Coordinates of C-alpha atoms in Angstrom, one line a residue:
M96 CA 0.0 0.0 0.0
N97 CA 3.0 2.3 -0.6
G98 CA 3.7 2.8 3.1
C99 CA 0.0 3.2 4.1
R100 CA -0.7 1.4 7.4
C101 CA -4.2 0.7 8.6
R102 CA -5.7 -0.5 11.9
L103 CA -9.4 -1.5 11.8
S104 CA -11.8 -2.6 14.7
V105 CA -15.1 -4.0 13.8
F106 CA -18.2 -4.8 15.9
F107 CA -21.9 -5.1 15.3
R108 CA -25.3 -4.0 16.7
P109 CA -28.8 -5.0 15.7
G110 CA -31.2 -3.9 12.8
P111 CA -30.3 -2.8 10.5
F112 CA -27.0 -4.4 11.1
R113 CA -24.2 -1.8 10.9
I114 CA -20.4 -1.9 11.0
R115 CA -18.6 0.8 12.9
L116 CA -15.0 1.3 11.7
F117 CA -12.4 3.0 13.8
S118 CA -9.8 3.9 11.2
F119 CA -6.4 5.0 12.3
L120 CA -4.2 5.7 9.2
K121 CA -0.6 6.5 9.3
A122 CA 1.2 7.0 6.0
A123 CA 4.7 7.8 4.9
W124 CA 3.4 10.1 2.3
H125 CA 0.1 12.0 1.8
G126 CA -1.7 9.3 0.0
R127 CA -4.8 7.9 1.7
A128 CA -7.1 5.0 1.0
R129 CA -10.2 6.0 -0.8
S130 CA -12.5 3.2 0.3
I131 CA -12.6 -0.1 2.1
A132 CA -14.5 -2.6 0.1
P133 CA -15.4 -6.2 1.0
T134 CA -15.0 -8.8 -1.7
G135 CA -18.7 -9.5 -1.4
P136 CA -21.0 -6.7 -0.2
R137 CA -19.2 -3.4 0.0
L138 CA -19.5 -0.1 2.0
S139 CA -18.2 3.3 1.1
L140 CA -16.3 5.7 3.3
P141 CA -15.9 9.4 2.9
S142 CA -12.9 10.3 0.8
P143 CA -9.7 10.9 2.9
C144 CA -8.8 13.5 0.3
S145 CA -11.7 15.7 1.0
H146 CA -11.9 14.9 4.7
P147 CA -8.2 14.4 5.8
R148 CA -9.0 15.0 9.5
A149 CA -11.9 12.6 9.6
F150 CA -9.7 9.6 9.1
R151 CA -7.5 10.5 12.1
R152 CA -10.1 9.0 14.4
R153 CA -13.7 8.6 13.4
V154 CA -16.5 6.1 13.5
F155 CA -18.0 5.4 10.2
D156 CA -21.5 3.7 9.9
A157 CA -22.8 2.0 6.9
A158 CA -25.5 -0.5 6.2
F159 CA -24.0 -3.8 5.5
A160 CA -25.3 -6.4 3.1
S161 CA -25.1 -10.1 2.4
P162 CA -21.9 -12.0 1.6
H163 CA -23.1 -12.7 -1.8
Q164 CA -22.0 -10.7 -4.9
C165 CA -25.4 -9.0 -5.0
C166 CA -24.4 -5.4 -5.5
P167 CA -21.3 -3.3 -6.1
C168 CA -21.4 -0.7 -3.4
A169 CA -18.4 1.4 -4.6
P170 CA -17.5 2.8 -8.0
T171 CA -14.9 0.8 -9.9
A172 CA -13.3 3.8 -11.6
P173 CA -12.3 7.3 -10.5
R174 CA -14.4 10.1 -11.8
Q175 CA -11.6 12.7 -11.9
A176 CA -8.2 12.1 -13.5
A177 CA -6.3 14.5 -11.3
C178 CA -7.7 13.4 -8.1
P179 CA -10.0 10.5 -8.8
C180 CA -11.2 10.2 -5.2
A181 CA -11.8 13.8 -4.5
N182 CA -15.4 14.6 -3.7
G183 CA -16.3 11.1 -4.6
P184 CA -19.9 10.1 -4.0
E185 CA -20.9 7.6 -1.2
H186 CA -23.0 4.7 -2.3
P187 CA -25.6 3.3 0.1
V188 CA -26.1 -0.4 0.4
P189 CA -29.3 -1.6 -1.2
D190 CA -32.0 -2.9 1.2
R191 CA -32.0 -6.3 -0.5
C192 CA -28.5 -7.0 0.7
R193 CA -28.3 -8.8 4.1
L194 CA -25.4 -9.8 6.2
R195 CA -25.5 -13.2 7.9
P196 CA -23.6 -14.8 10.7
A197 CA -20.5 -16.8 9.6
S198 CA -20.1 -14.5 6.5
V199 CA -16.6 -14.5 5.0
L200 CA -15.6 -10.8 4.4
S201 CA -12.5 -9.6 2.7
F202 CA -11.8 -5.9 3.1
L203 CA -9.6 -4.3 0.3
I204 CA -8.0 -0.9 0.3
P205 CA -7.7 0.0 -3.4
S206 CA -4.8 2.2 -4.5
S207 CA -5.7 5.6 -5.9
A208 CA -3.9 8.8 -6.8
C209 CA -4.8 11.6 -4.5
H210 CA -3.4 14.4 -2.4
G211 CA -0.3 16.1 -3.5
G212 CA -0.4 14.8 -7.0
R213 CA 0.9 11.4 -6.0
A214 CA -1.1 8.7 -7.6
M215 CA -1.4 5.2 -6.4
N216 CA -2.0 2.4 -8.8
P217 CA -5.8 1.9 -8.7
T218 CA -5.5 -1.7 -9.7
R219 CA -3.3 -2.6 -6.7
S220 CA -5.0 -3.6 -3.6
R221 CA -4.2 -5.4 -0.3
T222 CA -6.4 -7.6 1.8
I223 CA -6.2 -6.4 5.3
I224 CA -9.2 -8.3 6.9
S225 CA -9.7 -11.6 5.2
L226 CA -12.1 -13.6 7.5
I227 CA -14.9 -12.7 9.8
T228 CA -16.9 -15.8 10.7
S229 CA -19.5 -14.6 13.1
L230 CA -21.5 -11.5 13.9
A231 CA -21.5 -12.3 17.6
L232 CA -18.6 -10.1 18.5
G233 CA -20.8 -8.5 21.2
S234 CA -24.6 -8.1 21.3
L235 CA -27.7 -8.2 23.5
M236 CA -29.8 -11.2 22.8
A237 CA -33.1 -10.4 21.1
T238 CA -35.6 -12.5 19.1
P239 CA -34.4 -14.1 16.9
A240 CA -31.3 -14.9 18.9
L241 CA -28.5 -13.0 17.3
G242 CA -26.3 -12.2 20.3
A243 CA -25.1 -13.4 23.7
L244 CA -27.4 -11.5 26.1
T245 CA -30.9 -12.5 27.1
A246 CA -33.9 -11.1 29.0
S247 CA -35.6 -13.8 31.0
P248 CA -38.1 -15.0 32.1
N249 CA -41.1 -13.9 30.0
P250 CA -41.9 -10.5 31.6
S251 CA -45.4 -10.3 30.1
T252 CA -46.7 -12.4 33.0
T253 CA -44.3 -11.7 35.8
G254 CA -43.3 -8.1 35.4
S255 CA -39.9 -9.2 36.6
Y256 CA -36.9 -10.3 34.5
T257 CA -33.1 -10.3 34.2
V258 CA -31.1 -8.9 31.3
S259 CA -27.9 -10.9 31.3
G260 CA -25.1 -12.1 29.0
S261 CA -21.8 -10.9 27.5
V262 CA -20.6 -8.2 25.1
T263 CA -17.1 -7.5 23.8
P264 CA -16.0 -3.8 23.9
N265 CA -13.0 -2.3 22.1
T266 CA -9.8 -1.5 23.9
F267 CA -10.6 2.2 24.5
Q268 CA -13.8 1.5 26.5
Q269 CA -13.0 1.3 30.2
Y270 CA -16.4 1.8 31.8
F271 CA -19.7 0.1 31.0
R272 CA -23.4 0.6 31.6
L273 CA -26.7 -0.7 30.5
E274 CA -29.0 1.9 29.0
E275 CA -32.7 1.4 29.7
T276 CA -35.2 3.2 27.5
R277 CA -38.6 3.2 29.2
P278 CA -42.1 3.6 28.0
G279 CA -42.6 7.2 27.0
G280 CA -38.9 7.6 26.0
T281 CA -37.3 8.3 29.3
T282 CA -33.9 6.7 30.0
A283 CA -32.1 5.2 33.0
Y284 CA -28.7 3.8 33.3
H285 CA -27.5 0.8 35.3
A286 CA -23.8 0.2 36.1
V287 CA -22.1 -2.9 34.6
A288 CA -18.9 -4.0 36.2
N289 CA -18.0 -6.6 33.7
P290 CA -19.2 -6.5 30.1
H291 CA -18.5 -10.2 29.8
G292 CA -20.9 -11.0 32.7
I293 CA -23.8 -8.6 32.5
S294 CA -26.7 -9.4 34.8
V295 CA -29.2 -6.7 35.8
S296 CA -32.5 -7.7 37.3
F297 CA -35.8 -5.7 37.1
T298 CA -39.0 -6.3 39.1
G299 CA -42.4 -4.7 39.5
K300 CA -42.2 -3.1 36.0
A301 CA -45.3 -1.5 34.7
A302 CA -46.8 -2.6 31.4
G303 CA -45.0 -1.2 28.4
T304 CA -42.0 -1.6 26.2
Y305 CA -38.4 -1.4 27.6
T306 CA -35.2 -1.4 25.4
Y307 CA -31.8 -2.3 26.8
Q308 CA -28.5 -1.4 25.2
A309 CA -25.0 -2.2 26.5
Q310 CA -22.7 0.8 26.3
G311 CA -18.9 1.2 26.7
C312 CA -17.5 4.6 27.8
T313 CA -14.0 6.1 27.3
G314 CA -14.2 8.6 30.2
R315 CA -12.0 8.4 33.2
S316 CA -12.4 8.4 37.0
Y317 CA -15.9 7.0 37.1
S318 CA -15.3 4.8 40.1
N319 CA -17.6 6.8 42.4
A320 CA -19.9 8.4 39.8
P321 CA -23.3 7.1 38.7
P322 CA -23.5 5.6 35.3
S323 CA -25.7 8.4 34.0
V324 CA -22.8 10.8 34.0
Y325 CA -20.4 8.6 32.1
T326 CA -19.1 10.3 28.9
G327 CA -17.7 9.1 25.6
C328 CA -20.2 6.3 25.6
G329 CA -21.0 4.1 22.5
D330 CA -23.3 1.2 22.0
I331 CA -21.8 -2.3 22.2
G332 CA -23.7 -5.0 20.3
N333 CA -27.4 -5.1 19.7
S334 CA -30.2 -4.0 21.9
V335 CA -33.0 -6.1 23.4
T336 CA -36.6 -5.1 23.7
V337 CA -38.8 -6.4 26.5
T338 CA -42.5 -6.0 26.5
V339 CA -44.3 -6.1 29.8
S340 CA -48.0 -6.7 29.2
S341 CA -50.9 -6.4 31.6
P342 CA -52.1 -10.0 32.0
A343 CA -55.6 -10.9 30.9
N344 CA -58.0 -10.8 33.8
T345 CA -58.8 -14.3 35.2
A346 CA -62.3 -14.8 36.6
P347 CA -62.2 -15.4 40.4
V348 CA -63.3 -18.7 41.9
A349 CA -66.0 -18.7 44.6
D350 CA -65.8 -21.3 47.4
A351 CA -68.8 -21.3 49.7
G352 CA -67.2 -23.8 52.0
A353 CA -68.1 -27.3 53.0
D354 CA -71.7 -28.4 53.6
Q355 CA -72.7 -28.3 57.2
S356 CA -75.1 -30.2 59.5
V357 CA -76.3 -28.1 62.4
R358 CA -78.9 -28.2 65.2
K359 CA -82.1 -26.3 65.3
R360 CA -81.6 -22.7 66.5
A361 CA -77.8 -23.1 66.4
S362 CA -75.6 -20.1 65.4
V363 CA -74.2 -20.9 61.9
T364 CA -71.2 -19.3 60.1
L365 CA -70.8 -19.5 56.4
D366 CA -67.2 -19.4 55.2
G367 CA -66.2 -18.0 51.8
S368 CA -62.5 -17.4 52.8
D369 CA -61.2 -20.0 50.4
S370 CA -62.5 -18.1 47.4
S371 CA -59.5 -17.1 45.3
D372 CA -58.4 -15.0 42.3
A373 CA -55.4 -16.0 40.2
D374 CA -54.6 -12.3 39.6
E375 CA -54.6 -11.7 43.4
D376 CA -57.3 -9.0 43.0
T377 CA -59.3 -8.0 46.0
L378 CA -62.5 -9.8 46.1
T379 CA -66.0 -8.7 47.1
Y380 CA -68.7 -11.2 48.2
A381 CA -72.3 -11.7 47.4
W382 CA -74.3 -14.3 49.4
S383 CA -77.9 -15.3 48.8
Q384 CA -80.3 -18.0 50.0
S385 CA -81.7 -20.1 47.2
S386 CA -83.9 -22.6 49.1
G387 CA -85.1 -23.7 52.5
T388 CA -86.7 -21.9 55.4
T389 CA -85.8 -18.2 55.1
V390 CA -83.2 -17.0 57.5
T391 CA -81.5 -13.6 57.9
L392 CA -77.8 -13.4 57.2
S393 CA -75.7 -11.0 59.3
S394 CA -74.3 -9.6 56.1
T395 CA -74.8 -10.6 52.4
T396 CA -71.4 -9.0 51.5
A397 CA -69.2 -10.3 54.3
E398 CA -66.7 -13.1 53.7
S399 CA -68.1 -15.2 56.5
P400 CA -71.7 -14.1 57.4
T401 CA -73.6 -15.8 60.3
F402 CA -77.3 -16.7 60.9
T403 CA -79.4 -18.5 63.4
A404 CA -80.8 -21.9 62.2
P405 CA -84.6 -22.1 62.2
A406 CA -86.6 -24.1 64.8
T407 CA -87.6 -26.6 62.1
T408 CA -85.6 -29.3 60.4
G409 CA -84.7 -29.1 56.7
R410 CA -82.1 -28.1 54.1
L411 CA -81.0 -24.5 53.5
V412 CA -79.0 -23.8 50.4
F413 CA -76.9 -20.6 50.0
S414 CA -75.1 -19.3 46.9
L415 CA -71.9 -17.3 46.9
T416 CA -70.6 -15.2 44.0
V417 CA -67.3 -13.2 44.2
N418 CA -66.1 -10.4 42.1
D419 CA -62.5 -9.3 41.4
G420 CA -63.5 -5.8 40.4
T421 CA -64.0 -6.8 36.8
V422 CA -66.0 -10.0 36.5
D423 CA -68.2 -12.2 38.7
S424 CA -67.2 -15.8 39.5
T425 CA -69.4 -18.7 38.8
A426 CA -71.7 -19.2 41.8
D427 CA -70.8 -21.8 44.4
T428 CA -73.4 -23.3 46.7
I429 CA -73.4 -24.7 50.2
T430 CA -76.1 -26.8 51.8
V431 CA -76.8 -26.4 55.5
T432 CA -78.9 -29.3 56.9
V433 CA -80.8 -28.4 60.0
T434 CA -81.3 -31.6 62.1
N435 CA -83.3 -32.4 65.2
T436 CA -81.2 -33.6 68.1
R437 CA -82.7 -36.2 70.4
P438 CA -83.5 -34.8 73.8
V439 CA -81.8 -36.1 76.9
A440 CA -83.8 -37.2 80.0
D441 CA -82.4 -36.7 83.4
A442 CA -84.5 -38.3 86.2
G443 CA -82.3 -36.7 88.9
S444 CA -79.9 -38.0 91.4
D445 CA -80.7 -41.2 93.3
Q446 CA -82.1 -40.6 96.8
T447 CA -80.2 -43.2 98.8
G448 CA -77.9 -43.4 101.8
S449 CA -78.1 -40.2 103.7
N450 CA -80.7 -38.9 101.2
S451 CA -83.1 -41.8 101.8
V452 CA -86.7 -41.0 102.4
T453 CA -88.4 -42.1 105.7
E454 CA -91.6 -44.1 105.3
G455 CA -94.6 -41.9 105.4
A456 CA -92.7 -38.8 104.4
S457 CA -93.3 -36.8 101.2
A458 CA -90.8 -37.5 98.4
A459 CA -90.2 -35.5 95.2
L460 CA -88.8 -36.7 91.9
D461 CA -86.8 -34.1 89.8
G462 CA -86.6 -34.3 86.0
S463 CA -85.7 -30.6 85.6
G464 CA -82.2 -31.4 84.5
S465 CA -83.5 -32.9 81.2
S466 CA -82.4 -31.0 78.2
D467 CA -82.7 -30.5 74.4
A468 CA -79.8 -29.2 72.4
D469 CA -82.2 -27.6 69.9
G470 CA -84.0 -25.7 72.6
D471 CA -87.3 -27.4 72.0
T472 CA -90.0 -27.5 74.8
L473 CA -90.0 -30.9 76.5
T474 CA -92.9 -33.0 77.8
Y475 CA -92.3 -35.5 80.6
A476 CA -93.5 -39.1 81.2
W477 CA -92.8 -40.8 84.6
S478 CA -93.4 -44.4 85.4
Q479 CA -92.6 -46.7 88.4
T480 CA -90.7 -49.7 87.4
S481 CA -90.1 -51.4 90.8
G482 CA -90.9 -51.4 94.5
T483 CA -94.0 -50.9 96.5
T484 CA -96.5 -49.1 94.3
V485 CA -97.0 -45.4 95.0
T486 CA -99.2 -42.8 93.4
L487 CA -97.4 -39.8 91.8
S488 CA -99.0 -36.4 92.1
S489 CA -98.6 -36.2 88.3
A490 CA -96.9 -38.6 85.8
T491 CA -96.4 -35.7 83.3
A492 CA -94.9 -33.1 85.6
A493 CA -91.2 -32.3 85.6
S494 CA -91.0 -32.9 89.4
P495 CA -93.9 -35.0 90.7
T496 CA -94.3 -35.9 94.4
F497 CA -95.5 -39.0 96.3
T498 CA -95.9 -40.2 99.9
A499 CA -93.4 -42.9 100.9
P500 CA -95.2 -46.1 101.8
E501 CA -95.2 -47.7 105.3
L502 CA -92.9 -50.6 105.1
L503 CA -91.9 -53.5 107.3
A504 CA -88.4 -53.2 105.9
S505 CA -86.5 -50.6 104.0
E506 CA -87.1 -50.8 100.2
S507 CA -85.9 -49.2 97.0
L508 CA -88.5 -47.7 94.5
V509 CA -87.3 -47.1 90.9
F510 CA -88.8 -44.6 88.6
S511 CA -88.2 -44.1 84.9
L512 CA -88.4 -40.8 83.0
T513 CA -88.7 -40.2 79.2
V514 CA -88.9 -36.7 77.7
N515 CA -90.1 -35.7 74.2
D516 CA -89.1 -32.6 72.2
G517 CA -92.2 -32.7 70.0
T518 CA -90.5 -34.9 67.5
V519 CA -88.7 -37.8 69.2
N520 CA -88.5 -39.4 72.6
S521 CA -85.3 -39.4 74.6
T522 CA -83.7 -42.5 75.9
A523 CA -85.3 -43.4 79.3
D524 CA -83.4 -42.4 82.4
S525 CA -84.1 -43.8 85.9
T526 CA -83.7 -42.8 89.5
T527 CA -83.9 -44.8 92.7
V528 CA -85.6 -43.7 95.9
R529 CA -84.7 -45.6 99.0
I530 CA -87.5 -45.8 101.6
T531 CA -86.3 -46.4 105.1
A532 CA -88.7 -48.4 107.2
N533 CA -89.3 -47.6 111.0
N534 CA -91.9 -49.6 112.9
D535 CA -94.7 -47.4 113.9
D536 CA -96.7 -48.1 117.1
P537 CA -100.1 -49.7 116.5
T538 CA -103.3 -48.0 117.9
A539 CA -105.7 -49.7 120.3
D540 CA -109.4 -49.0 120.5
A541 CA -111.2 -50.5 123.6
G542 CA -114.7 -49.6 122.2
T543 CA -117.5 -47.4 123.6
N544 CA -118.6 -47.1 127.2
Q545 CA -121.6 -49.3 128.3
S546 CA -124.4 -49.5 131.0
V547 CA -125.6 -52.9 131.9
D548 CA -127.8 -54.5 134.5
A549 CA -126.4 -56.7 137.2
G550 CA -126.0 -60.3 136.0
D551 CA -125.9 -59.3 132.3
T552 CA -123.4 -60.9 130.0
V553 CA -121.2 -58.0 128.8
T554 CA -119.0 -58.1 125.6
L555 CA -116.1 -55.8 125.3
S556 CA -115.4 -54.6 121.7
G557 CA -111.7 -54.0 121.1
S558 CA -109.9 -53.3 117.9
G559 CA -106.5 -52.0 116.7
T560 CA -104.7 -50.5 113.7
D561 CA -101.1 -50.7 112.5
P562 CA -99.5 -48.3 109.9
E563 CA -97.4 -51.1 108.5
G564 CA -100.5 -53.4 108.4
Q565 CA -98.9 -55.9 110.7
T566 CA -101.0 -58.5 112.6
L567 CA -102.0 -57.3 116.0
T568 CA -102.4 -59.1 119.3
Y569 CA -104.6 -57.9 122.1
A570 CA -104.0 -57.6 125.8
W571 CA -107.0 -56.7 128.1
S572 CA -106.9 -55.9 131.8
Q573 CA -109.4 -54.5 134.4
T574 CA -108.1 -51.4 136.1
S575 CA -111.0 -50.6 138.5
G576 CA -114.3 -51.7 139.8
T577 CA -115.7 -55.0 141.1
T578 CA -113.4 -57.6 139.8
V579 CA -114.8 -59.8 137.0
T580 CA -113.4 -62.6 134.9
L581 CA -112.8 -62.0 131.2
S582 CA -113.4 -64.9 128.9
S583 CA -110.0 -64.1 127.4
T584 CA -107.5 -61.3 128.0
T585 CA -106.1 -61.7 124.5
A586 CA -109.3 -61.8 122.5
A587 CA -110.4 -58.7 120.6
A588 CA -113.9 -59.0 122.1
P589 CA -113.8 -60.9 125.5
T590 CA -116.9 -61.3 127.6
F591 CA -117.8 -61.3 131.3
T592 CA -120.8 -61.4 133.6
A593 CA -121.8 -58.1 135.3
P594 CA -121.6 -58.3 139.0
S595 CA -124.8 -58.1 141.1
T596 CA -123.9 -54.9 142.8
A597 CA -124.1 -51.6 141.0
G598 CA -120.8 -50.0 140.2
T599 CA -118.4 -48.9 137.5
L600 CA -115.9 -51.2 135.9
V601 CA -112.9 -49.9 133.8
F602 CA -111.0 -52.1 131.3
S603 CA -107.7 -51.3 129.5
L604 CA -106.7 -52.6 126.0
K605 CA -103.3 -52.6 124.4
V606 CA -102.4 -54.0 121.0
N607 CA -99.0 -55.2 119.7
D608 CA -97.7 -55.3 116.1
G609 CA -95.1 -57.9 116.9
V610 CA -92.6 -55.2 117.9
N611 CA -94.3 -52.4 119.8
D612 CA -97.2 -52.1 122.1
S613 CA -99.8 -49.5 121.4
T614 CA -100.8 -46.9 124.0
A615 CA -103.5 -48.3 126.3
D616 CA -107.1 -47.4 125.6
T617 CA -109.9 -47.8 128.2
V618 CA -113.6 -48.5 128.2
T619 CA -116.1 -48.0 131.2
V620 CA -118.9 -50.4 131.9
T621 CA -121.6 -49.2 134.4
V622 CA -123.4 -51.9 136.3
L623 CA -126.9 -51.0 137.5
G624 CA -128.0 -52.7 140.8
D625 CA -131.3 -54.6 141.5
D626 CA -132.8 -51.6 143.6
N627 CA -131.8 -49.2 141.1
A628 CA -134.6 -46.8 140.2
V629 CA -135.3 -46.3 136.5
P630 CA -134.2 -42.8 135.6
V631 CA -136.8 -40.4 134.2
A632 CA -136.2 -38.7 130.9
D633 CA -137.5 -35.2 130.3
A634 CA -137.2 -33.9 126.7
G635 CA -138.4 -30.4 127.6
T636 CA -141.5 -28.4 126.6
D637 CA -142.8 -28.2 123.0
Q638 CA -141.5 -25.3 121.1
S639 CA -142.7 -23.1 118.1
V640 CA -139.8 -21.6 116.1
R641 CA -139.3 -19.7 112.9
K642 CA -138.0 -21.4 109.8
R643 CA -134.3 -21.7 109.7
A644 CA -134.0 -20.7 113.4
S645 CA -131.5 -22.3 115.7
V646 CA -133.3 -24.7 118.1
T647 CA -132.0 -26.2 121.4
L648 CA -133.5 -29.3 122.9
D649 CA -133.3 -29.5 126.6
G650 CA -133.0 -32.8 128.5
S651 CA -131.5 -31.3 131.6
D652 CA -134.7 -32.0 133.7
S653 CA -134.2 -35.7 133.3
S654 CA -133.5 -37.3 136.7
D655 CA -132.5 -40.5 138.5
A656 CA -133.8 -41.3 142.0
D657 CA -130.5 -43.0 142.8
D658 CA -128.6 -39.9 141.7
D659 CA -126.7 -42.0 139.2
S660 CA -125.0 -40.2 136.5
L661 CA -127.2 -40.1 133.4
T662 CA -126.3 -40.6 129.8
Y663 CA -128.5 -39.2 127.1
A664 CA -129.7 -40.7 123.8
W665 CA -131.7 -38.4 121.5
S666 CA -133.4 -39.7 118.4

């Protein structure tokens, strides 16, 4: 090249693919290369003759084409004889030309006569770059994959992603950054410590399009400066575009909770807390009752409303729909079955031991502890299942009473209680009442007083009673008067012959129940003598009285010549 030395650095960036050429030309004389042309597709550079300072250090951009011989991009002959490259036109690359990876490119610097009248042989050329096998000298990965950096994962659904990979800068670039172009055109810069290991993560990005471009900068002393103030920055490789989309709204899912079985009048809680929304939108709730006895929900818009179950059995169906602010869910239903709970009978505590009931005392049964979980009104049914039969004050009362029977020996009475809630009977419950026997004294009755004539046969009329109904024995004795002989002192009704003299005879009777004697009872027998005068009865004078008047009969004028005490008998 007649002493012309060239140093070329080539790297790429995406669409349309372009080549940047840093050209540093040092020549022994004033001649300069007119153009750099690949053997296949070519690109034109400004003439060094007309722009001598430009070639000292400048970046030249040109659209690059395919490796095929599809178009001559530079003129093949000079247009001016004196200085054939002066003011030479630049020839753009046609759009139909495309550069591909692994293209073989040979760059030639043709000789030409220019500057200072020195002419170079235009037919002579030197190949200074003979092989470029790949475009991936440094780029951000886009789609299709043409470089080494990537953006992952798919941000259209996550809003979070990482731009990572490797780019190759030139030797003059000492500091690096990642340029972010945001929706609306604003930019931000992120520091990159190592261009061969770029990894910058982003999260919570709003919907929109973001473009990322690796950049190398030639400035100095950036160690403590933010990347936004770097200077002398140029793009390295291709950019990558990330689109963050607002995801399509997903309809929420209503969950009315599991079916329930509850008692009548119970407090019931519906539970829609398992309703969900894939987009994590805030949900609103809408409850309604679709069948069954109508109840009142504490709130139709609460997540978990409550209500009181009705007093009747049956199935209640509730429907829940949730909304995520955009669309309603499909309704979900829950069935609440109201059931009747069997009542529980409680016949009360046993009355035994120190709580035993003494015979003859009043005893009370107590079924007030019976219950019904549903709160239904109970009816009672008592019955006696064992022991000496007694009569209850009421067989349908909650707490009936009875009188403990008189017993020869202590005994247990068993009573059974069944309650009903209007639908079903309870299981029977029983209680035992222990009756403690204590032998009660019998009662003796010696009969009525008598008046007899001397020599008459007299019969005493004794009797007795015993609370326990035990068999009684009799014991007669004479306590005053002329002694007589009883036909039997142990008979209930012994006889004797009245003495011949007038007088008063007193007899005493005791009965025995086999354990205890009764209290003695007495009877008086008056014996009338042979000279006894017959007493005279005087019923008084006749009377005339008004209707309904109180009338008194007067027998006080009756008399006895013997001055015997008189007894009276009206009829």
